[in-house]
mmCIF file with all atom_site columns, C-alpha atoms in Angstrom:
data_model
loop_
_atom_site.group_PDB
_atom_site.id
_atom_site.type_symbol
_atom_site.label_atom_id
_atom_site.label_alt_id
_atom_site.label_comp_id
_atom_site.label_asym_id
_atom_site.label_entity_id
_atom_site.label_seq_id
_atom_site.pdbx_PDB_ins_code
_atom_site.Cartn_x
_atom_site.Cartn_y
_atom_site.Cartn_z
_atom_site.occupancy
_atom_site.B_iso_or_equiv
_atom_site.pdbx_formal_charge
_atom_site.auth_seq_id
_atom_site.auth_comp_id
_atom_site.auth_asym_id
_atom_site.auth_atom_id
_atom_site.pdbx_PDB_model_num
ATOM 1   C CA . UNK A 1 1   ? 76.699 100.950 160.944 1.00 0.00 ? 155 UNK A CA 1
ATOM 2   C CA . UNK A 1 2   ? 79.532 98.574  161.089 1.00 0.00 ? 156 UNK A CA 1
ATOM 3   C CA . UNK A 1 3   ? 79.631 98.491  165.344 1.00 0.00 ? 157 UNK A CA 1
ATOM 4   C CA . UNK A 1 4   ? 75.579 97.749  165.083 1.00 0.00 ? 158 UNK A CA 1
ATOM 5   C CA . UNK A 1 5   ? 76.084 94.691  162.269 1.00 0.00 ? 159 UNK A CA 1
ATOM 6   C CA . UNK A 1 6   ? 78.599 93.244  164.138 1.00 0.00 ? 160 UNK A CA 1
ATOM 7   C CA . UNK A 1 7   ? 76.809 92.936  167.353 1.00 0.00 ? 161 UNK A CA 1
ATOM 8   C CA . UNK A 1 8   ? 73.547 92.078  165.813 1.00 0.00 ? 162 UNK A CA 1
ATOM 9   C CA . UNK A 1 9   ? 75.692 88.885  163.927 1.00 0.00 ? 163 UNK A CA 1
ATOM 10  C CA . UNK A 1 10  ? 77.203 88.223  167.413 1.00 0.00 ? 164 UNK A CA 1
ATOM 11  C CA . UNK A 1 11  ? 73.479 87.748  168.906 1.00 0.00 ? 165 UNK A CA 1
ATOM 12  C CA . UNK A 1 12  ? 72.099 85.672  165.452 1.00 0.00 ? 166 UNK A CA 1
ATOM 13  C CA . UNK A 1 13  ? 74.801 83.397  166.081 1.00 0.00 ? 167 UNK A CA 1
ATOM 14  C CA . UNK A 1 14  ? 74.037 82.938  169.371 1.00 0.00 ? 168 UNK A CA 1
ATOM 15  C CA . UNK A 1 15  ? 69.985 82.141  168.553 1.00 0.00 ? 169 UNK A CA 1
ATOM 16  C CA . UNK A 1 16  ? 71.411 79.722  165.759 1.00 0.00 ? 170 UNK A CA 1
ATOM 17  C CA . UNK A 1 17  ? 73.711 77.876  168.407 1.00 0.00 ? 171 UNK A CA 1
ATOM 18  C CA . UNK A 1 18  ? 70.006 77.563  170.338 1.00 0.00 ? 172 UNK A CA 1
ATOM 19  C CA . UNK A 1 19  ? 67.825 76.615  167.156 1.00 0.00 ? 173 UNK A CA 1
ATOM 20  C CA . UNK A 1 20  ? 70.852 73.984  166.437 1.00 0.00 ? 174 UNK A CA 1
ATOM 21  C CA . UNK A 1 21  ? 70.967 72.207  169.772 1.00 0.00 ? 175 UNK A CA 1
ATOM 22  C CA . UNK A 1 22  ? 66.931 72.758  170.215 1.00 0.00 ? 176 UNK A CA 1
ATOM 23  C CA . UNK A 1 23  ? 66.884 70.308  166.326 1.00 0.00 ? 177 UNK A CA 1
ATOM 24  C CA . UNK A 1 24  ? 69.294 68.056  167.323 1.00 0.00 ? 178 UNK A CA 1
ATOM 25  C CA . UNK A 1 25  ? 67.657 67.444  170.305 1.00 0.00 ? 179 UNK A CA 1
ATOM 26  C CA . UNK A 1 26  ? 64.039 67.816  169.767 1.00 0.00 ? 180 UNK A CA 1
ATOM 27  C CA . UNK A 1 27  ? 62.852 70.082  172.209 1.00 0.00 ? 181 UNK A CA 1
ATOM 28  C CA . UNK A 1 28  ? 60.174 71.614  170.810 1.00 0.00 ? 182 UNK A CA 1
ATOM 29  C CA . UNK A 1 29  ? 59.338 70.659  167.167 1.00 0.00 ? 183 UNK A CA 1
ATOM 30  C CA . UNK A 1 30  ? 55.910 71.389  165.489 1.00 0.00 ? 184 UNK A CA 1
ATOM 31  C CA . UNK A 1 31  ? 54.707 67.699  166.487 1.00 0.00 ? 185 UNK A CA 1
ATOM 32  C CA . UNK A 1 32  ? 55.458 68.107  170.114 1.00 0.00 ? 186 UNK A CA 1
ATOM 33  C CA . UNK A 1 33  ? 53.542 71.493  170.584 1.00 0.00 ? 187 UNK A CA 1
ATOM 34  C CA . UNK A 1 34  ? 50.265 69.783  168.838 1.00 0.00 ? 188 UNK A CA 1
ATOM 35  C CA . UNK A 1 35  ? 50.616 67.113  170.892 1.00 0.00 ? 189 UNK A CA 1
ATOM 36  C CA . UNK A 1 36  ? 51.237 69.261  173.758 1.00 0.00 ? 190 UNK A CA 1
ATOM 37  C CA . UNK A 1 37  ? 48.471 71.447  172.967 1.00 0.00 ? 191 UNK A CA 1
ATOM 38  C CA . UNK A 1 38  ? 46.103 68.511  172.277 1.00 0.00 ? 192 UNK A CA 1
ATOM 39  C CA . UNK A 1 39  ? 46.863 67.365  175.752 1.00 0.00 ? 193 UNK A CA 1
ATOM 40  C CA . UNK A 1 40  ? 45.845 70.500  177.612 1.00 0.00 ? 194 UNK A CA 1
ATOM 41  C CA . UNK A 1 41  ? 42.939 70.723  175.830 1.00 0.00 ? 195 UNK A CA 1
ATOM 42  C CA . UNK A 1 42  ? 41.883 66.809  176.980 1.00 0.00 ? 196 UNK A CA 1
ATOM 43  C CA . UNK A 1 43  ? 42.889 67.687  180.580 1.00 0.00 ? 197 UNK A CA 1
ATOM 44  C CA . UNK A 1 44  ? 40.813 71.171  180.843 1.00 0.00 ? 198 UNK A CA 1
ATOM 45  C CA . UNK A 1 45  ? 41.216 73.438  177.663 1.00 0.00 ? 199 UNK A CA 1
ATOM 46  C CA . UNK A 1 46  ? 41.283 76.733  179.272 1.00 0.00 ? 200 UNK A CA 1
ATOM 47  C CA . UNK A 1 47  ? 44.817 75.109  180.251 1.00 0.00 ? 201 UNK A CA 1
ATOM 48  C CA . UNK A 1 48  ? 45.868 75.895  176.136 1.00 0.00 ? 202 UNK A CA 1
ATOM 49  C CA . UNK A 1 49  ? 45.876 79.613  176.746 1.00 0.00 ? 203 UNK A CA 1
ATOM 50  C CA . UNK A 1 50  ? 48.269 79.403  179.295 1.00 0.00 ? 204 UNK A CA 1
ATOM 51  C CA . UNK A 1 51  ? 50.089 76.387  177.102 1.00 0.00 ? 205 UNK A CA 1
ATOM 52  C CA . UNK A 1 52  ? 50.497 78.741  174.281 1.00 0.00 ? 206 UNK A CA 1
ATOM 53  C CA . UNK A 1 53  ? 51.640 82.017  176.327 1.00 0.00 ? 207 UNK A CA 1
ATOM 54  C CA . UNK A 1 54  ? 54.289 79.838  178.033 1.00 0.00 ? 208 UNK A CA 1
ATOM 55  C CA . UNK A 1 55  ? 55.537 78.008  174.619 1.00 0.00 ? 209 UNK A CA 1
ATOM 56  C CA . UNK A 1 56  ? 56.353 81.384  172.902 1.00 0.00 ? 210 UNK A CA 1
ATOM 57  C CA . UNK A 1 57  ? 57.310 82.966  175.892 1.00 0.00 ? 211 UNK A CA 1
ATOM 58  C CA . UNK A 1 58  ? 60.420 80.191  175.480 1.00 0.00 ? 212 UNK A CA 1
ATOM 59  C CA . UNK A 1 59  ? 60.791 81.751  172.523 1.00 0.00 ? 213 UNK A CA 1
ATOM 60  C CA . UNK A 1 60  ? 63.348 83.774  173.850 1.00 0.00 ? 214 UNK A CA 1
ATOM 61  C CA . UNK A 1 61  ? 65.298 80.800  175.089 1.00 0.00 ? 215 UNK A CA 1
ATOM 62  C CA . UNK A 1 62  ? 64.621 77.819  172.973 1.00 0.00 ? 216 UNK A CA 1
ATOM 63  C CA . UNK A 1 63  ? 63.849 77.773  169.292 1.00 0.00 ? 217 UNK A CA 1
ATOM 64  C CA . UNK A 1 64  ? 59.939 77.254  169.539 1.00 0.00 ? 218 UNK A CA 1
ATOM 65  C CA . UNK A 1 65  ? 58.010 76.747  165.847 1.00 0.00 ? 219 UNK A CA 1
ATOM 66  C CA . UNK A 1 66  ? 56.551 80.549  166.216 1.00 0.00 ? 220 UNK A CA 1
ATOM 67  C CA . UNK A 1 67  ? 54.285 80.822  163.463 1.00 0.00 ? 221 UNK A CA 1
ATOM 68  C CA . UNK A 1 68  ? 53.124 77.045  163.672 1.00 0.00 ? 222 UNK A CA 1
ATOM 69  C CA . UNK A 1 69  ? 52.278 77.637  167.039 1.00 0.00 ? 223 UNK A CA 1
ATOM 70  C CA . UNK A 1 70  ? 49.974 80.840  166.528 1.00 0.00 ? 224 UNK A CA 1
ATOM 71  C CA . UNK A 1 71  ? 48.256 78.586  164.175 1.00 0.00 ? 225 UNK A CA 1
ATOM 72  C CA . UNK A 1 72  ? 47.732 75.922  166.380 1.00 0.00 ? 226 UNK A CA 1
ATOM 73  C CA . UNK A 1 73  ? 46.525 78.815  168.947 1.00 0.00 ? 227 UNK A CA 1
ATOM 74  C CA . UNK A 1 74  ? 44.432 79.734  166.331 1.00 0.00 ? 228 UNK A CA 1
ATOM 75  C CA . UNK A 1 75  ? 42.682 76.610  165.713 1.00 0.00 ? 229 UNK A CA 1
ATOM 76  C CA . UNK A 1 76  ? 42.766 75.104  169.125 1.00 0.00 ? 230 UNK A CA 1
ATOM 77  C CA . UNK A 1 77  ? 41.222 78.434  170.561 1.00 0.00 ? 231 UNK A CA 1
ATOM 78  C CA . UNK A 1 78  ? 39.666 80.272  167.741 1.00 0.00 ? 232 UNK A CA 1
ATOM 79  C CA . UNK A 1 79  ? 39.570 83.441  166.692 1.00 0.00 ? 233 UNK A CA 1
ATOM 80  C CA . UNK A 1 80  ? 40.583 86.069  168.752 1.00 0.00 ? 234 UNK A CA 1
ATOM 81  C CA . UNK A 1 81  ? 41.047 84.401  172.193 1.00 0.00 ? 235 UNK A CA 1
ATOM 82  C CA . UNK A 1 82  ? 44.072 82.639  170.033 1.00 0.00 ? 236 UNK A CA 1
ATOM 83  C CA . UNK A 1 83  ? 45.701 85.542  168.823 1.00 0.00 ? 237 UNK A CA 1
ATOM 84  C CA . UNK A 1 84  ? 45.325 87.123  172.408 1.00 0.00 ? 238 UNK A CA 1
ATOM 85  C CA . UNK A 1 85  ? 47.212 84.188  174.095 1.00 0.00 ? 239 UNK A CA 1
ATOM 86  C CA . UNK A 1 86  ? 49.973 84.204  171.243 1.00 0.00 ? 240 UNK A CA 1
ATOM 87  C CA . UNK A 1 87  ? 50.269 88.309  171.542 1.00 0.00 ? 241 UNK A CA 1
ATOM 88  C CA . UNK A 1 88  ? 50.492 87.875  175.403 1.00 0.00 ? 242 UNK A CA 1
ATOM 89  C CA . UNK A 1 89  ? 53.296 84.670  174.719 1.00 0.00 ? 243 UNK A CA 1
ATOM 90  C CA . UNK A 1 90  ? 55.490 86.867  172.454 1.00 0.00 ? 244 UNK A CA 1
ATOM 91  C CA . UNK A 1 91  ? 55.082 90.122  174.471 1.00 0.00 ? 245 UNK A CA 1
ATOM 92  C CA . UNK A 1 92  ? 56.698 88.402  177.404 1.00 0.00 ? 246 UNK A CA 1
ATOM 93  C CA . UNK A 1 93  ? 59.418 86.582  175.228 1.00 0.00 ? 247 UNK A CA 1
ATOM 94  C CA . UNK A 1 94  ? 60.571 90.068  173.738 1.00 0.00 ? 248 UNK A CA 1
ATOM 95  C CA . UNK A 1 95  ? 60.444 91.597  176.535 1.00 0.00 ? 249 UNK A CA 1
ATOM 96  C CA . UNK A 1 96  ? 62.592 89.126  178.749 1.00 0.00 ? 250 UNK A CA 1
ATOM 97  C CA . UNK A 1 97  ? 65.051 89.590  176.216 1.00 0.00 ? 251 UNK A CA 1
ATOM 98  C CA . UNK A 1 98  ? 64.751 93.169  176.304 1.00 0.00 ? 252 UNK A CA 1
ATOM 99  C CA . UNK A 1 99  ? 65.094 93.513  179.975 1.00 0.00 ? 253 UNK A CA 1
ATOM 100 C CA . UNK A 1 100 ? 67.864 90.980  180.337 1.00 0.00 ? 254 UNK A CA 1
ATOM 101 C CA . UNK A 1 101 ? 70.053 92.516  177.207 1.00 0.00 ? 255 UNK A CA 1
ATOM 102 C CA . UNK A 1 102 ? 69.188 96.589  178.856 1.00 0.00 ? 256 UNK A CA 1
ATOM 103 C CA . UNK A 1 103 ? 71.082 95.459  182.376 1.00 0.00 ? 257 UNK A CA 1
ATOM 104 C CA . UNK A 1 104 ? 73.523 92.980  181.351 1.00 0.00 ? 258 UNK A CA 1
ATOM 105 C CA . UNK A 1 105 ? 74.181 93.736  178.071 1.00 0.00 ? 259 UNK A CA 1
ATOM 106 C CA . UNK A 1 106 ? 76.506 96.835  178.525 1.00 0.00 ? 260 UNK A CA 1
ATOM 107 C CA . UNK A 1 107 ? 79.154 94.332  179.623 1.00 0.00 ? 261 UNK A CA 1
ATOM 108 C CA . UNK A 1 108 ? 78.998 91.901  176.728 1.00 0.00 ? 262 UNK A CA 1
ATOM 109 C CA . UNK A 1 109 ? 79.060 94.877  174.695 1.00 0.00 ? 263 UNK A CA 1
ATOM 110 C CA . UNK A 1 110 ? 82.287 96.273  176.386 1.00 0.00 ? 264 UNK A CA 1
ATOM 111 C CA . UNK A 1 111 ? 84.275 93.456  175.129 1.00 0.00 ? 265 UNK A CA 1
ATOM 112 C CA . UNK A 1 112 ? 82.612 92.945  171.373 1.00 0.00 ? 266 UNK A CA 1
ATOM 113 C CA . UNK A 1 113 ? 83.622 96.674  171.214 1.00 0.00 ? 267 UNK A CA 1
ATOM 114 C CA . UNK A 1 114 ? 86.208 98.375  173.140 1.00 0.00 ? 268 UNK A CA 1
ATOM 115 C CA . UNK A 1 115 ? 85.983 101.967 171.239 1.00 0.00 ? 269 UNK A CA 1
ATOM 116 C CA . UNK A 1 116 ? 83.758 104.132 173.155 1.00 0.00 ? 270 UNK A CA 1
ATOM 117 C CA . UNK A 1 117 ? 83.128 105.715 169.791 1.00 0.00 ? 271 UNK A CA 1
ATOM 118 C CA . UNK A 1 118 ? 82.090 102.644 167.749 1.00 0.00 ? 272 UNK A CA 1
ATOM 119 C CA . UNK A 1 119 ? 80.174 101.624 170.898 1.00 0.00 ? 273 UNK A CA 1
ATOM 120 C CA . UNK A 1 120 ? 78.055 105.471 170.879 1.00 0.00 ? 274 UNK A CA 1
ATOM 121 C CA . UNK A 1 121 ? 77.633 105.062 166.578 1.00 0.00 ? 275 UNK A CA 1
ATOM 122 C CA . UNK A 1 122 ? 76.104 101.508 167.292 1.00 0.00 ? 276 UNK A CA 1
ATOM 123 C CA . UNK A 1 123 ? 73.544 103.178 169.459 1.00 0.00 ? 277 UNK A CA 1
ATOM 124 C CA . UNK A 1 124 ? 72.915 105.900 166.839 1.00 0.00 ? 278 UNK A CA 1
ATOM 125 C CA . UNK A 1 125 ? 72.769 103.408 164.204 1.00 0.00 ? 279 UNK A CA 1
ATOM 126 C CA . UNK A 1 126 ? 69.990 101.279 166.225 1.00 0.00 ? 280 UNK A CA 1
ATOM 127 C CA . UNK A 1 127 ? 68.126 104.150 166.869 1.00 0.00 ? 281 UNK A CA 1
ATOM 128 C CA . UNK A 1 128 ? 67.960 105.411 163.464 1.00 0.00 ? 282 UNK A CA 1
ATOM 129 C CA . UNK A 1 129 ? 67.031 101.970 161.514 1.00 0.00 ? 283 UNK A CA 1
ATOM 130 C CA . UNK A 1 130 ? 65.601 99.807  164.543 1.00 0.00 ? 284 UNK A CA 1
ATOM 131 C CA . UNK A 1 131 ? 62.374 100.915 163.830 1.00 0.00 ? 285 UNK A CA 1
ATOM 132 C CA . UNK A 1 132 ? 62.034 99.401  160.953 1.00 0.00 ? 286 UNK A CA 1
ATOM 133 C CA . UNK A 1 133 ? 64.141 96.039  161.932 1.00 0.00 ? 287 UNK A CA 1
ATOM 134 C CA . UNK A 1 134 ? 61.109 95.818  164.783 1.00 0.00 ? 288 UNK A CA 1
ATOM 135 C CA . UNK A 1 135 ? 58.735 95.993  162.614 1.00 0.00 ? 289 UNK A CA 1
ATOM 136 C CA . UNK A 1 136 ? 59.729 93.885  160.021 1.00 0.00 ? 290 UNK A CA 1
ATOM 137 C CA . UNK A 1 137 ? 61.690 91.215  161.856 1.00 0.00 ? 291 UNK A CA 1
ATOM 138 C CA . UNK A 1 138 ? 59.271 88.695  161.561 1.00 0.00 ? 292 UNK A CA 1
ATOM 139 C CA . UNK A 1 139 ? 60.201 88.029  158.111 1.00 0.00 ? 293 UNK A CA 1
ATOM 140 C CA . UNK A 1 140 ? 63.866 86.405  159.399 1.00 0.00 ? 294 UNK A CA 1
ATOM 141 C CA . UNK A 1 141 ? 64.386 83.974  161.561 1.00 0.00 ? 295 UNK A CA 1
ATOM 142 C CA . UNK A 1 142 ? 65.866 84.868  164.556 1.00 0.00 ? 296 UNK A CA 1
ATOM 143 C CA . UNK A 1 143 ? 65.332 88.537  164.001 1.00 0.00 ? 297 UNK A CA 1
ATOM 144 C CA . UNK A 1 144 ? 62.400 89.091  166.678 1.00 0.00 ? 298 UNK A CA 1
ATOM 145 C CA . UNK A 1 145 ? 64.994 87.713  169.280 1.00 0.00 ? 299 UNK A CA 1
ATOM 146 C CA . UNK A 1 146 ? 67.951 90.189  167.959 1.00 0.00 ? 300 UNK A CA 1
ATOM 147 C CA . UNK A 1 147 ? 66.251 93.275  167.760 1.00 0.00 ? 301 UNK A CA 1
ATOM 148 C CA . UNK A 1 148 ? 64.803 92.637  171.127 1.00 0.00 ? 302 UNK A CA 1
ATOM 149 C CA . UNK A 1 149 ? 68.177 92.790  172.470 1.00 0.00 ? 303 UNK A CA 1
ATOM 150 C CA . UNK A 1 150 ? 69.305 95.162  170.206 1.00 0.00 ? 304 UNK A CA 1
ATOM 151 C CA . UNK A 1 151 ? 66.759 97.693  171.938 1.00 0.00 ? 305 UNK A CA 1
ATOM 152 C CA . UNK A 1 152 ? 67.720 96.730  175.046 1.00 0.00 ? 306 UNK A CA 1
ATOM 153 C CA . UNK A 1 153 ? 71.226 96.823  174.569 1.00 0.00 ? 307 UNK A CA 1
ATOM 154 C CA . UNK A 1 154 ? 70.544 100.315 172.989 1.00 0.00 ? 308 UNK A CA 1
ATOM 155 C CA . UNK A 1 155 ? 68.252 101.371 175.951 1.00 0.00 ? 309 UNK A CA 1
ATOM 156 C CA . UNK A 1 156 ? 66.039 102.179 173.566 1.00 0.00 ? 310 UNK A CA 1
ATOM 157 C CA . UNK A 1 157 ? 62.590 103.792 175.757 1.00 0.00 ? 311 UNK A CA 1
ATOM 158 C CA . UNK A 1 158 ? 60.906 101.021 176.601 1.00 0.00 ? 312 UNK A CA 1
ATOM 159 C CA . UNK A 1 159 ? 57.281 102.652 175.034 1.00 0.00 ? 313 UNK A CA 1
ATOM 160 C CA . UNK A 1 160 ? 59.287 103.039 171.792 1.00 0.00 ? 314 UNK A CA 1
ATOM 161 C CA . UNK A 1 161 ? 60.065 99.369  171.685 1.00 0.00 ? 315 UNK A CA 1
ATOM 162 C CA . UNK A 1 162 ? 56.690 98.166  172.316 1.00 0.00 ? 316 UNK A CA 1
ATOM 163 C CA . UNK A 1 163 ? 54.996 100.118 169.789 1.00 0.00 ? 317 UNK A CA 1
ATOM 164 C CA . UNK A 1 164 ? 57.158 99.104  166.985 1.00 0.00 ? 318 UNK A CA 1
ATOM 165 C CA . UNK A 1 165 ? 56.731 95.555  168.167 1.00 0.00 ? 319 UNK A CA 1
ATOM 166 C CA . UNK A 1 166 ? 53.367 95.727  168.258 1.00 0.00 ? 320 UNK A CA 1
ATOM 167 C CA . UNK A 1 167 ? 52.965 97.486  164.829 1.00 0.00 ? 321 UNK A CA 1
ATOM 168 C CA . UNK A 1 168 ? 54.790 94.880  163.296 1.00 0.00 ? 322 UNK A CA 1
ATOM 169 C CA . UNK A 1 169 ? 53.376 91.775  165.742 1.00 0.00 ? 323 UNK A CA 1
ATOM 170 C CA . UNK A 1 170 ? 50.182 92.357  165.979 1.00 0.00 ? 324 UNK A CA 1
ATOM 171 C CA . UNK A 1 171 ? 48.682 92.009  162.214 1.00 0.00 ? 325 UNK A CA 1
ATOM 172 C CA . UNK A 1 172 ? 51.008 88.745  162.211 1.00 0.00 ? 326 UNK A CA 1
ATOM 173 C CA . UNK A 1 173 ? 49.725 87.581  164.829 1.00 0.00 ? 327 UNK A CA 1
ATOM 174 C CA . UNK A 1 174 ? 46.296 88.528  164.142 1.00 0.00 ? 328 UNK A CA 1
ATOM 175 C CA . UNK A 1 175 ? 46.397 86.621  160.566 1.00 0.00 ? 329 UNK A CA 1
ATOM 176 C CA . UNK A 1 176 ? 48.187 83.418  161.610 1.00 0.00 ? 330 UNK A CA 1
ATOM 177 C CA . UNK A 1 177 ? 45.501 82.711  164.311 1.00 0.00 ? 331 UNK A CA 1
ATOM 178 C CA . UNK A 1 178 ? 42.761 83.459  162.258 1.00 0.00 ? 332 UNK A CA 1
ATOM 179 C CA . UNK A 1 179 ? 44.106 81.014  159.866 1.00 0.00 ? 333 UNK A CA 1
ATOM 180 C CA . UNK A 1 180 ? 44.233 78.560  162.236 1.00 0.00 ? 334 UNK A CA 1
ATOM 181 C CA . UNK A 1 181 ? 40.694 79.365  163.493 1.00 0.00 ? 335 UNK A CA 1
ATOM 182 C CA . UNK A 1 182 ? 39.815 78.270  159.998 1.00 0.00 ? 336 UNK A CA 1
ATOM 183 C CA . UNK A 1 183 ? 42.089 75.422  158.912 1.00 0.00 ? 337 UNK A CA 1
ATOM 184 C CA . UNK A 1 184 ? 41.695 71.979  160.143 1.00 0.00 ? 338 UNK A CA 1
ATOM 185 C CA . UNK A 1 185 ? 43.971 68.389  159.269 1.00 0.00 ? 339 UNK A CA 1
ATOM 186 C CA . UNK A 1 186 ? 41.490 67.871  156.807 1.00 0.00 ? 340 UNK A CA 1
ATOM 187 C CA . UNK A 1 187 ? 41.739 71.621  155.243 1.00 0.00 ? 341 UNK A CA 1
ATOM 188 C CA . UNK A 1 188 ? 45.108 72.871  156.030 1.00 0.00 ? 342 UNK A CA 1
ATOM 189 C CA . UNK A 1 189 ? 45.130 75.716  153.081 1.00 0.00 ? 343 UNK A CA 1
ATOM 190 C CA . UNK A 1 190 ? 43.747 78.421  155.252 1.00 0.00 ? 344 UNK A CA 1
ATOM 191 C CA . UNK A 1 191 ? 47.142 78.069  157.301 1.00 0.00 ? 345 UNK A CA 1
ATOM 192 C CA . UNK A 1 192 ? 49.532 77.368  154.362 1.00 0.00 ? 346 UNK A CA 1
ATOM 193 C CA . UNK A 1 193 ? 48.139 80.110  152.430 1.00 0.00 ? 347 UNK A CA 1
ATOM 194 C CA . UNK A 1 194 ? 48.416 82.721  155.467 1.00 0.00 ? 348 UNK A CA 1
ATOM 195 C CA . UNK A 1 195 ? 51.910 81.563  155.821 1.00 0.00 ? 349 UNK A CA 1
ATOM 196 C CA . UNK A 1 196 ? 53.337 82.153  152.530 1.00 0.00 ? 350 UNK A CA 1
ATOM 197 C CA . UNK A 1 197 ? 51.418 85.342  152.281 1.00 0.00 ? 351 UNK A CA 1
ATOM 198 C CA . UNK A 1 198 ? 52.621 86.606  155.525 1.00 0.00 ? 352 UNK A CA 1
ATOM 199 C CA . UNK A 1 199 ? 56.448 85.903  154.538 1.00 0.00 ? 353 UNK A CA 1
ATOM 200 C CA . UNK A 1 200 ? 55.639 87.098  151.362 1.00 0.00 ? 354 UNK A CA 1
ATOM 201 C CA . UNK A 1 201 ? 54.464 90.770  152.256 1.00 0.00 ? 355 UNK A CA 1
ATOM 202 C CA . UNK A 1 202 ? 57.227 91.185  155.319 1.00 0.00 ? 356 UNK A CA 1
ATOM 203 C CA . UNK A 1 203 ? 59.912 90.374  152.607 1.00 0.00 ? 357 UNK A CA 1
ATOM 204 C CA . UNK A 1 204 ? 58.536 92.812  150.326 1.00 0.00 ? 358 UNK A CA 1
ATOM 205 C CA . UNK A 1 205 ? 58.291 95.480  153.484 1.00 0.00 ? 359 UNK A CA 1
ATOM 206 C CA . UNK A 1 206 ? 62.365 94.248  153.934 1.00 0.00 ? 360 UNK A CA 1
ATOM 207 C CA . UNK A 1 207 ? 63.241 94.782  149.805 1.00 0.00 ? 361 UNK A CA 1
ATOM 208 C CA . UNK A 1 208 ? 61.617 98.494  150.137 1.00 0.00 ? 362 UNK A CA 1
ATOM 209 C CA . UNK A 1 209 ? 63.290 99.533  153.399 1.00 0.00 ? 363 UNK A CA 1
ATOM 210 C CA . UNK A 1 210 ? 66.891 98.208  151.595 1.00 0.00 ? 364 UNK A CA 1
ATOM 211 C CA . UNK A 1 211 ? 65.478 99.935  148.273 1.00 0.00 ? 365 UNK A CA 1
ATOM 212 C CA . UNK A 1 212 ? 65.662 102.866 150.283 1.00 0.00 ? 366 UNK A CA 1
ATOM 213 C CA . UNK A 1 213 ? 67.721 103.277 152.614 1.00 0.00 ? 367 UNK A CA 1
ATOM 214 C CA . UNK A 1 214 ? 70.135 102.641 149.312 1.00 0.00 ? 368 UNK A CA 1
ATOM 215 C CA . UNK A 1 215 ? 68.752 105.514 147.770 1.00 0.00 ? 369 UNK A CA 1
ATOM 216 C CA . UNK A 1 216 ? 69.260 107.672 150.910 1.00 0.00 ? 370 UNK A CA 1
ATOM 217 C CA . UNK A 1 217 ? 72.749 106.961 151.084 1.00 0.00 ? 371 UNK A CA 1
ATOM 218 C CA . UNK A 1 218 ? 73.696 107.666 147.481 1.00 0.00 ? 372 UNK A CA 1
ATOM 219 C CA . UNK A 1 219 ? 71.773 111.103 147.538 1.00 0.00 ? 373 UNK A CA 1
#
């Protein structure tokens, strides 16, 4: 477990180096992807779908507002064509990552960990709890990024990967544009409410997995 914790810390620091620089500099904050998405819509508003698949597919490379931006999908494009375009953005963000970290990632690897061993239990380790990080890794920042790499790194079966990710994307997604297909600046508690309860029910899903897998390693 060790080899697997160490890499996946390697890669969060990484995405925090990004979400650092992407603050300090602005790049995308929560403002600039309304305002963004208010200017497709005044220039042709089919334009937003495409806005909102390209903004989270950046996802994988800047820090992009993820859950403010499926509401704004939500309520720019209402319900379901919003949640389709932020599915489709996300899909391609986690897979990039995927893809990139399953035939380049063996060599970062190689020098992170030089035991062939420790290299073989990460693998083992990834395989055994990944599932679950997938499918809850909405909950942490960061995490959607990781694991994607992670299974990559892990060449994981790419089928595998995507069903996890959708089981654990999908009903996310699927609430936070509603939401937003509901909420408007004058009534934003639609939104707010969807957001708390949507942290609140993956951290839950995280507390039983730990609650667990403590259990299984004590029997």
């Amino acid at each position: 477990m060790k080899p697997l914790l160490k890499i996946m810390a390697a890669l969060t620091i990484i995405f925090i180096a990004i979400f650092l620089l992407g603050q300090v500099f602005g790049f995308l904050t929560v403002d600039k992807v309304r305002i963004l998405l208010e200017t497709a819509q005044r220039i042709d508003p089919t334009y937003i779908f495409a806005a909102v698949v390209i903004l989270l597919l950046l996802d994988i490379i800047l820090s992009v507002p993820t859950l403010a931006t499926i509401l704004l999908a939500g309520f720019f494009l209402g319900f379901p064509l919003g949640a389709a375009a932020a599915l489709v953005g996300l899909t391609l963000a986690m897979l990039t990552g995927y893809a990139i970290s399953r035939k380049y990632g063996d060599r970062a690897i190689s020098l992170l960990i030089k035991n062939e061993t420790e290299r073989a239990e990460m693998t083992a380790s990834f395989a055994h709890n990944g599932p679950a990080m997938i499918m809850l890794a909405r909950a942490i920042p960061m995490a959607p990024e990781v694991t994607a790499c992670m299974a990559g790194v892990t060449h994981m079966p790419l089928m595998r990967y995507i069903i996890f990710f959708t089981l654990g994307t999908l009903p996310y997604v699927a609430i936070a544009a509603y939401a937003g297909s509901i909420s408007s600046p004058s009534d934003p508690k639609p939104a707010i409410f969807a957001g708390l309860g949507l942290y609140a029910a993956l951290w839950i899903g995280w507390y039983i997995y730990q609650h667990r897998q403590k259990n299984r390693q004590s029997a």
